[in-house]
Short mmCIF file of C-alpha atoms and ligand atoms in Angstrom, two decimals:
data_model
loop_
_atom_site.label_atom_id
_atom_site.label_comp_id
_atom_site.label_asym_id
_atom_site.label_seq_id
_atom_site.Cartn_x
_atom_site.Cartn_y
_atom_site.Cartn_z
CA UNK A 1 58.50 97.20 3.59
CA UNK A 2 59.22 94.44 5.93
CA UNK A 3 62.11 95.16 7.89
CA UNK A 4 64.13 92.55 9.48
CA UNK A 5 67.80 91.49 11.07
CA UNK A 6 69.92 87.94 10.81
CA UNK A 7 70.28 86.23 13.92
CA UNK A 8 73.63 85.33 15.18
CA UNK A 9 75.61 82.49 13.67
CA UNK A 10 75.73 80.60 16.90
CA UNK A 11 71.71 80.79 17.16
CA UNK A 12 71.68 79.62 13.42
CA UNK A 13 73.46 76.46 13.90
CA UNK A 14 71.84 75.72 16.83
CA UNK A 15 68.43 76.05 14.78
CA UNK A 16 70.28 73.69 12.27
CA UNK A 17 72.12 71.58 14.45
CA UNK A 18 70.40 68.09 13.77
CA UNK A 19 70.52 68.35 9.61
CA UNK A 20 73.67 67.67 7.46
CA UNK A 21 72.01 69.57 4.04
CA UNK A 22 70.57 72.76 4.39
CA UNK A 23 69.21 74.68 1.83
CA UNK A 24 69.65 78.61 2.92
CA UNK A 25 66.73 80.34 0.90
CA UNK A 26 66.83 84.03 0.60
CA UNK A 27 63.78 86.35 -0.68
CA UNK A 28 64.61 89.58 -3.40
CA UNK A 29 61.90 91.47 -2.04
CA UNK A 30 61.92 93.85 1.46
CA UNK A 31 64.26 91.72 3.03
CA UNK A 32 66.81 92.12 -0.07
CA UNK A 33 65.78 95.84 0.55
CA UNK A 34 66.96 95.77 3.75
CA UNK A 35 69.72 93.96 3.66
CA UNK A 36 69.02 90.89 5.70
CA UNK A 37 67.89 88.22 3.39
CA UNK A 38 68.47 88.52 -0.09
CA UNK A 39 71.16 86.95 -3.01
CA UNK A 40 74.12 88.47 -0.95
CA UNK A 41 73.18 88.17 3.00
CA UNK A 42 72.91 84.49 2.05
CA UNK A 43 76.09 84.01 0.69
CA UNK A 44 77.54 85.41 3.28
CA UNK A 45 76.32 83.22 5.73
CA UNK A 46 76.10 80.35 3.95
CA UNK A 47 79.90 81.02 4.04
CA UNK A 48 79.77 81.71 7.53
CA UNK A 49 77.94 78.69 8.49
CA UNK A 50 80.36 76.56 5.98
CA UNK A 51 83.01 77.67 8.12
CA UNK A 52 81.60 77.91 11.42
CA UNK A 53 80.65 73.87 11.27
CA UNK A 54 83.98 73.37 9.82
CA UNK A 55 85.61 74.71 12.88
CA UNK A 56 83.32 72.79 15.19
CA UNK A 57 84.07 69.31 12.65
CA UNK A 58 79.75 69.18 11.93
CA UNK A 59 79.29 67.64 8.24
CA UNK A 60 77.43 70.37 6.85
CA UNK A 61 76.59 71.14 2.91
CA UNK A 62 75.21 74.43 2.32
CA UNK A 63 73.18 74.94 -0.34
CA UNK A 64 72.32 78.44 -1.26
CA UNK A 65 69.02 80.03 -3.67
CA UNK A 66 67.35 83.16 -3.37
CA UNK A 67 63.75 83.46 -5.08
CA UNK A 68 61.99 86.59 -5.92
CA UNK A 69 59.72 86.30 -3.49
CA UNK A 70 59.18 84.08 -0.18
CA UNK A 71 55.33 85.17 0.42
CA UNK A 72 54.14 84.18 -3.21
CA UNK A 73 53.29 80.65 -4.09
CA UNK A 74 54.20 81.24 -7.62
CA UNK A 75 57.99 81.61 -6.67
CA UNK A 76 58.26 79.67 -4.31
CA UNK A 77 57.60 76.79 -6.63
CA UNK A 78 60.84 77.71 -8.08
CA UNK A 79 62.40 76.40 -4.80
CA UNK A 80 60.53 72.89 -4.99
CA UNK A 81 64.25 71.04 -6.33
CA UNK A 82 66.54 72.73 -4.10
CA UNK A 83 63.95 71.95 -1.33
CA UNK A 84 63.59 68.51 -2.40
CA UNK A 85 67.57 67.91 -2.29
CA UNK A 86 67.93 69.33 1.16
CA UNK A 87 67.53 67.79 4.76
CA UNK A 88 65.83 71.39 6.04
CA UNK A 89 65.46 74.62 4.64
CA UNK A 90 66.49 77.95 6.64
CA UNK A 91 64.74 80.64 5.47
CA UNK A 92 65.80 84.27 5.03
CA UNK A 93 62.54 85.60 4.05
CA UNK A 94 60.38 87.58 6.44
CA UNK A 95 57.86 85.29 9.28
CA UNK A 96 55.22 85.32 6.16
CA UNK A 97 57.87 84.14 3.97
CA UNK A 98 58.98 81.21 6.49
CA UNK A 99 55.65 80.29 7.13
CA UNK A 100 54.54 80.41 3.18
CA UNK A 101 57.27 78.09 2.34
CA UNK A 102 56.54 75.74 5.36
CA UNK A 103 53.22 75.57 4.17
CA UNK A 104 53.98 74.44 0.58
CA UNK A 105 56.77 71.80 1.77
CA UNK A 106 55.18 70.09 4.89
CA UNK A 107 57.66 67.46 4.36
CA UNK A 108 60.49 69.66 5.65
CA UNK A 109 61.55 71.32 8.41
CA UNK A 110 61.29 75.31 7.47
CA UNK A 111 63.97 77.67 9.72
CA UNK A 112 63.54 81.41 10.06
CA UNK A 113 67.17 82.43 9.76
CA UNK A 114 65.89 85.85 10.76
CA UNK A 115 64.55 88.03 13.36
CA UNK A 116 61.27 90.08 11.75
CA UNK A 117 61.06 93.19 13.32
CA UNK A 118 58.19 95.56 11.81
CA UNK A 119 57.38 97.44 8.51
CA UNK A 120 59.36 100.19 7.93
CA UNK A 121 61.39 102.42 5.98
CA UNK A 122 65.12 103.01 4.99
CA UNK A 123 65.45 106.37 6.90
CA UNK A 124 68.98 107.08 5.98
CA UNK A 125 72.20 104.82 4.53
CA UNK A 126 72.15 101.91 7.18
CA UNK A 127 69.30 102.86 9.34
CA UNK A 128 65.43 101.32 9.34
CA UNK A 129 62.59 102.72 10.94
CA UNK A 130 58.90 101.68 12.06
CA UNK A 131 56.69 103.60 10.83
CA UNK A 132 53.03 101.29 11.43
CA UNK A 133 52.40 98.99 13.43
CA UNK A 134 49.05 97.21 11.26
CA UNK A 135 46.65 98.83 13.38
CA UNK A 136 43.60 97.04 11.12
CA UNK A 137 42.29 101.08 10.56
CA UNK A 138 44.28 103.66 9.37
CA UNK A 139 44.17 107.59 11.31
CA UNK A 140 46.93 108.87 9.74
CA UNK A 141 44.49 111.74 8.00
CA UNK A 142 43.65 112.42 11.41
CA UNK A 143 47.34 112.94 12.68
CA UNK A 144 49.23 115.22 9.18
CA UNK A 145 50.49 111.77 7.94
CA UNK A 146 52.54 110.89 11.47
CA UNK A 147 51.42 107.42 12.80
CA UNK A 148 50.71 107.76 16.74
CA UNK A 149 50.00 104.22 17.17
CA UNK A 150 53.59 103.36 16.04
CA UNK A 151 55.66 106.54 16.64
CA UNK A 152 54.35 107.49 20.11
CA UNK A 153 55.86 105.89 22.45
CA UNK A 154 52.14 105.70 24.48
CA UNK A 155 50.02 105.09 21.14
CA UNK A 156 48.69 108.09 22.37
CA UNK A 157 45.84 109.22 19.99
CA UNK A 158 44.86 112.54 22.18
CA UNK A 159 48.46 113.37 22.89
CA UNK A 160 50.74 114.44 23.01
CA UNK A 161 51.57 113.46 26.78
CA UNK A 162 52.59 116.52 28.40
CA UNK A 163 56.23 114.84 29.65
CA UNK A 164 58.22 115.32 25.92
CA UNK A 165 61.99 117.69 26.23
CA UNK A 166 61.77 119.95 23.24
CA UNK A 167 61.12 117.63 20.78
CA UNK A 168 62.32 114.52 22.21
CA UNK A 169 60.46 111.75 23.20
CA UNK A 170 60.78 111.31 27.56
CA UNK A 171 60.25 107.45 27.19
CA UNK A 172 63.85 107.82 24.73
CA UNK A 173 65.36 111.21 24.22
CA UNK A 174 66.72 109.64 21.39
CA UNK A 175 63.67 109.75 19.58
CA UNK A 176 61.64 112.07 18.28
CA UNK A 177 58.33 113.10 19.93
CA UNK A 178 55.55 111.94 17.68
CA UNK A 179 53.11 114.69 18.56
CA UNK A 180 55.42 117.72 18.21
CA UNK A 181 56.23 116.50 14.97
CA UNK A 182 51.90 116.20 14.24
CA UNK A 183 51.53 119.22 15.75
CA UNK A 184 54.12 120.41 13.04
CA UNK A 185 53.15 118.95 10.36
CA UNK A 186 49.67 119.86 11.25
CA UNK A 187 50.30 123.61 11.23
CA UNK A 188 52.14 123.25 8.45
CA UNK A 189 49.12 121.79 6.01
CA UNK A 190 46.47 124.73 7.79
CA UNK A 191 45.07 121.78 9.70
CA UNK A 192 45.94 122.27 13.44
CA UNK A 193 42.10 122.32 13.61
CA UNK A 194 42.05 118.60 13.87
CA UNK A 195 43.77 118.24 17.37
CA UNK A 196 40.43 120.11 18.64
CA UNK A 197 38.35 117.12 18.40
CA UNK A 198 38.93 114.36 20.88
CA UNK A 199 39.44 111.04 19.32
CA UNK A 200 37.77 107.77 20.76
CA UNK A 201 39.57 104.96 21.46
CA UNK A 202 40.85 102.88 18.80
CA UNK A 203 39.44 99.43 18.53
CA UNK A 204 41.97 97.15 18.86
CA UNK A 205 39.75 94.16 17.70
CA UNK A 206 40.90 95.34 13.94
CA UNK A 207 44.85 95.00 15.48
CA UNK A 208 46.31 91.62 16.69
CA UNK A 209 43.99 91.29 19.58
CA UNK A 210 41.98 87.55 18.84
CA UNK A 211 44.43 86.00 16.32
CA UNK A 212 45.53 86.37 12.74
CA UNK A 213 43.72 88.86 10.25
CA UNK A 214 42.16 87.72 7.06
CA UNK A 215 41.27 90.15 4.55
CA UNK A 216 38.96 88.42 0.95
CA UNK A 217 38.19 90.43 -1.74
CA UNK A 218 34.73 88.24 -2.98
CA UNK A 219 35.37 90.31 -6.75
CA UNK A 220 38.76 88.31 -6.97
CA UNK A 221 38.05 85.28 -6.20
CA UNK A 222 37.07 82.12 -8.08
CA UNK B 1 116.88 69.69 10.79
CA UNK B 2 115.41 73.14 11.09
CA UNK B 3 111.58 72.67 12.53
CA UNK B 4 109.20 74.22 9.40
CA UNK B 5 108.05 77.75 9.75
CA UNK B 6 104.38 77.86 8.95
CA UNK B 7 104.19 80.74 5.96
CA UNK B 8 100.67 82.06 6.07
CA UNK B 9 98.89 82.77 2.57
CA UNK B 10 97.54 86.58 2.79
CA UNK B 11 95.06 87.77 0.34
CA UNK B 12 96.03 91.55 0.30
CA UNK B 13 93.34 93.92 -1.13
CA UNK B 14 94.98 97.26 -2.27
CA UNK B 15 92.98 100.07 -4.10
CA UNK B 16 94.45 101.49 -7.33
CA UNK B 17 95.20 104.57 -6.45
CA UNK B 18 97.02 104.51 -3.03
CA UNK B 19 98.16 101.01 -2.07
CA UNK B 20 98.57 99.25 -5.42
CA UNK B 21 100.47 102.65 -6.14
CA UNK B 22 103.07 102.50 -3.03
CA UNK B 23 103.77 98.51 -3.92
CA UNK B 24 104.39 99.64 -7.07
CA UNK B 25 106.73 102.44 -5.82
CA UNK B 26 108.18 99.47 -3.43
CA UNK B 27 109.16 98.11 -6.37
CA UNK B 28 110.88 100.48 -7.82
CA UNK B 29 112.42 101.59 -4.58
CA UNK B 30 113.61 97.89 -4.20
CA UNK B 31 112.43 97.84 -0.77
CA UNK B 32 111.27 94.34 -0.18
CA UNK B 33 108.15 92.76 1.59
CA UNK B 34 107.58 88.96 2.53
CA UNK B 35 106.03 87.19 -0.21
CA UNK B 36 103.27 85.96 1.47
CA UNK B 37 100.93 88.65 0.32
CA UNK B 38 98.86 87.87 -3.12
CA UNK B 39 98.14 91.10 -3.67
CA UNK B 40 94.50 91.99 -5.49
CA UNK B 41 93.88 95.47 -7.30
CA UNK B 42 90.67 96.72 -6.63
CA UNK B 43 89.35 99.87 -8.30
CA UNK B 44 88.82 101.04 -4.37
CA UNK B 45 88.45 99.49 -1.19
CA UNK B 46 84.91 100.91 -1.19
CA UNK B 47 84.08 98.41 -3.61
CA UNK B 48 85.24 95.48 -1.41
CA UNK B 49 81.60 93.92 0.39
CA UNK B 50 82.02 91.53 3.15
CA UNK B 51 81.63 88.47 0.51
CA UNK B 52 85.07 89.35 -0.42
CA UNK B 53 86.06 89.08 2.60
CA UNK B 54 84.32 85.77 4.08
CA UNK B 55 84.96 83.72 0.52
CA UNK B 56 88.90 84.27 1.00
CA UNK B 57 88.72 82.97 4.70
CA UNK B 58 86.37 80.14 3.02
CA UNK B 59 89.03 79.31 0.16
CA UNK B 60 91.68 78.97 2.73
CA UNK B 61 93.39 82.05 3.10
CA UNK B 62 95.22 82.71 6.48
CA UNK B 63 95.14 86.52 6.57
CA UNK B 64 93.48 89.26 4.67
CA UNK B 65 94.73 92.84 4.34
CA UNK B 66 92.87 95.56 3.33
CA UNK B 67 95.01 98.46 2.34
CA UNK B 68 93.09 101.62 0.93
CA UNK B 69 94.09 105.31 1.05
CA UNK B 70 94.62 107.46 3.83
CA UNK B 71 91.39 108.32 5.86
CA UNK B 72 90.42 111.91 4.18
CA UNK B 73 92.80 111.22 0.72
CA UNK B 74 90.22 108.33 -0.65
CA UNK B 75 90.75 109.03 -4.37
CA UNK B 76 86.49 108.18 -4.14
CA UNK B 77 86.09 110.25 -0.93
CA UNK B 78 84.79 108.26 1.42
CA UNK B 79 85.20 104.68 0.00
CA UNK B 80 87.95 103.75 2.35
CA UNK B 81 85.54 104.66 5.29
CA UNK B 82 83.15 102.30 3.91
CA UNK B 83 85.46 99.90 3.60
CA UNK B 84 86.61 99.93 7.41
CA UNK B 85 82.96 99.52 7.99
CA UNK B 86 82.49 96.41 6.49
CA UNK B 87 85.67 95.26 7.59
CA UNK B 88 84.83 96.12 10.99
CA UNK B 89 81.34 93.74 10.22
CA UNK B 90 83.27 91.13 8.83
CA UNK B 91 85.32 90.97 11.80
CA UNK B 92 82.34 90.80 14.15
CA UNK B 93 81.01 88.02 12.24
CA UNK B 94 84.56 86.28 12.15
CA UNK B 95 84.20 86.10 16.12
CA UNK B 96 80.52 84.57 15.65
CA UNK B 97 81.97 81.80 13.69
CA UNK B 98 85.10 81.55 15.79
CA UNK B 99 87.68 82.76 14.29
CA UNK B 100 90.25 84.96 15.04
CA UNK B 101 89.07 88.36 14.05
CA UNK B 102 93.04 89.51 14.10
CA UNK B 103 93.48 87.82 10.68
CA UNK B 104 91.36 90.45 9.33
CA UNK B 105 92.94 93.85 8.94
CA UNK B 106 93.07 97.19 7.22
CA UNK B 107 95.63 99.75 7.12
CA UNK B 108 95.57 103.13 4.98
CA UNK B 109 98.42 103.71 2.65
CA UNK B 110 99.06 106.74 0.60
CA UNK B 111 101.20 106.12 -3.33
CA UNK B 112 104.21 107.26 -1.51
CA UNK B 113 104.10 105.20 1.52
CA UNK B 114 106.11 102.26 0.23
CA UNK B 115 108.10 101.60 3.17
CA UNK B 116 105.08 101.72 5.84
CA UNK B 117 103.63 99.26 3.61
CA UNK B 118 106.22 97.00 3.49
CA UNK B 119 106.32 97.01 7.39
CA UNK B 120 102.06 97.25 7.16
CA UNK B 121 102.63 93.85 5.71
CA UNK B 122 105.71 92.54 7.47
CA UNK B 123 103.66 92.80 10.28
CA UNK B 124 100.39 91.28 9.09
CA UNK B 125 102.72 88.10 8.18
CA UNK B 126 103.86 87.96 11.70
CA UNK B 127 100.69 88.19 13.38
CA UNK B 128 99.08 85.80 11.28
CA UNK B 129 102.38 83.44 11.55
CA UNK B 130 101.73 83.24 15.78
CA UNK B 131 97.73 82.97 15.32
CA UNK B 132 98.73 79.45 13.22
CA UNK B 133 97.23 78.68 9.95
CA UNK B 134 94.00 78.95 9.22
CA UNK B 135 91.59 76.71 11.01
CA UNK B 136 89.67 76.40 8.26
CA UNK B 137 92.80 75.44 5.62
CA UNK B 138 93.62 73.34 8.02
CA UNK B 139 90.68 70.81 8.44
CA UNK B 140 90.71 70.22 4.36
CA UNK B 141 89.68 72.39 1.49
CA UNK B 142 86.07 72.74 1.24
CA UNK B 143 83.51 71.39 -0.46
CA UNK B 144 82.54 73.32 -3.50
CA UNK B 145 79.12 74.72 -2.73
CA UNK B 146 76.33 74.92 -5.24
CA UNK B 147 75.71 78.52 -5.90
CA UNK B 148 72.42 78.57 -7.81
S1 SF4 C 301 47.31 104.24 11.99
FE1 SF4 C 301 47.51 102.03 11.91
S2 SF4 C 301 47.58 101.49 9.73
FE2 SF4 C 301 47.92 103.72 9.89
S3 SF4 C 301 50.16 103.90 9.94
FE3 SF4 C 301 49.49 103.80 12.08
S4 SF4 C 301 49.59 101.64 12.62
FE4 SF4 C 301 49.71 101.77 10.38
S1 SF4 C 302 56.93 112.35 24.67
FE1 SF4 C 302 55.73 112.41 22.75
S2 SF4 C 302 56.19 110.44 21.71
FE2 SF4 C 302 56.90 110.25 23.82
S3 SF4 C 302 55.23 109.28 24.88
FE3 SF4 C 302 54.94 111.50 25.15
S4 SF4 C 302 53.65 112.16 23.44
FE4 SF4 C 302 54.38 110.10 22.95
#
């Protein structure tokens, strides 16, 4: 999923500061999941912001709505009366969901109340973790499931790079040291085989290098 | 004429088993605590979320006191710890918005700790008495949002 974080309240009004009607639109999807932008993240600050303007005497009206999903024209459709009623919208979806929205209402300014931060997984109660970074061309049946591009510290794909403490990373002890744990796993599944070969350099063309990705499926479209 | 003392509103938040217990037992004990406190039974303070929280500040109140069991006796385990968690999150975000994250507070009670929550309270009312009334009661009730 998409994992993300709200950005301060201060930062929020200042994003806001020249409306008087805001309509704070959260997203049930990953950012629901990870608690930063769904039904009850925006009542909370929706309260917050009612109060925070109150204390610094801004007319503010807070309107609150949460759709299913940001990134989907379908739902956000279901936004088009709040949106309509509303000086600005601040968003609580994910960058794709701020965008998607801003796309559908050019009328309007569209906020991102929050900071995106990378897909990821709930790795225990309370704590997120990035687990790919998008790379455009997937090695993890190279590497026993562990993503180097994302969990090294170095991308390294021919790692690991001779500098990790036990199993800790030396760029963060902190963290874990991607290639102990693929040299792990690795052994683990028979395949330790694999590290033999030398792997080329990835091409980063597929990645963010030369502007947003576009993927069409010709069989679905009409 | 006597200047008015300012007599804060506090929206007190005690779990059924410990502090609903020992204001009971206060009760029956006759030992008396400042009126002030609207006291709300919840099932634990593990079920209070930081909504709770930020909608009584929003409605007004001056104070809010959060009074589950005592850390290790949490009739639900750990639902007390959660609580001073989000109580600890709410109070971070009280500072974003610029409030006084003092008005906030939670205390752990046991069912036979009805004098220490008498004073648990006694105290609240006085530290929320020299912070002033709420900021927020005291620019005008607020507009009723629309929740859709
Ligand atoms: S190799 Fe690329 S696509 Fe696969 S998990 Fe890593 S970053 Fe994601
Ligand atoms: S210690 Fe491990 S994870 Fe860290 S940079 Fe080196 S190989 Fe990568």
């Amino acid at each position: 999923m998409i994992v993300a974080q709200r950005k301060s309240i201060p930062d929020l009004l200042e994003i806001i500061k020249n409306h008087k009607k805001i309509l704070v639109l959260g997203c049930g999807t990953c950012v629901t999941v990870c608690l930063a932008g769904g039904q009850r993240e925006v009542g909370i600050i929706a309260s917050a912001l009612r109060m925070a303007a109150k204390l610094k005497d801004l007319p503010l009206e807070v309107e609150e709505l949460t759709i299913e999903r940001q990134c989907d024209n379908v739902f956000i459709e279901q936004a088009a009366e709040a949106i309509e009623r509303n000086d600005a919208v601040l968003s609580f979806g994910c960058g794709a969901g701020v965008q998607a929205v801003a796309e559908r209402y050019t009328s309007k300014p569209v906020y991102a109340g929050l900071d995106t931060a990378f897909i990821g997984i709930l790795e225990e109660r309370g704590v997120w973790t990035e687990k790919c970074a998008a790379c455009g061309a997937c090695v993890l049946h190279q590497y026993g499931g562990i993503c180097p591009v994302t969990r090294c510290a170095k991308h390294m794909l021919n790692g690991p790079c001779s500098s990790s403490r036990e199993d800790r990373c030396e760029v963060d002890p902190k963290r874990q040291c991607a290639w102990q744990l693929i040299y792990k796993r690795l052994k683990e599944i028979g395949q330790l085989d694999r590290l033999k070969e030398t792997k080329p350099p990835k091409n980063r063309r597929l990645g963010q290098d030369g502007g947003y990705r576009t993927i069409i499926r010709e069989d679905h479209r009409i | 004429m006597k200047p008015e003392v300012f007599e804060p509103k506090i929206v007190a938040f005690c779990c059924h088993y410990c502090a609903y217990s020992s204001a009971d037992l206060a009760g029956s004990m006759r030992i008396q605590y400042p009126p002030n406190v609207r006291i709300i039974r919840t099932p634990c303070t593990g079920r209070l979320e930081t909504e709770y929280f930020m909608k009584a500040f929003e409605k007004g109140a001056d104070g809010v006191l959060v009074a589950g069991c005592l850390e290790g006796g949490c009739h639900f385990v750990e639902g007390n710890l959660c609580a001073k968690r989000r109580v600890n999150y709410t109070k971070d975000m009280l500072e974003e918005i610029g409030m006084e994250k003092e008005r906030l507070r939670m205390v752990n009670i046991s069912a036979a700790m009805a004098r220490p929550l008498a004073d648990a309270i006694i105290d609240m009312v006085e530290t929320v008495r020299k912070l002033g009334p709420s900021p927020i009661r005291q620019k005008g009730s607020l507009k009723q949002e629309n929740r859709l």
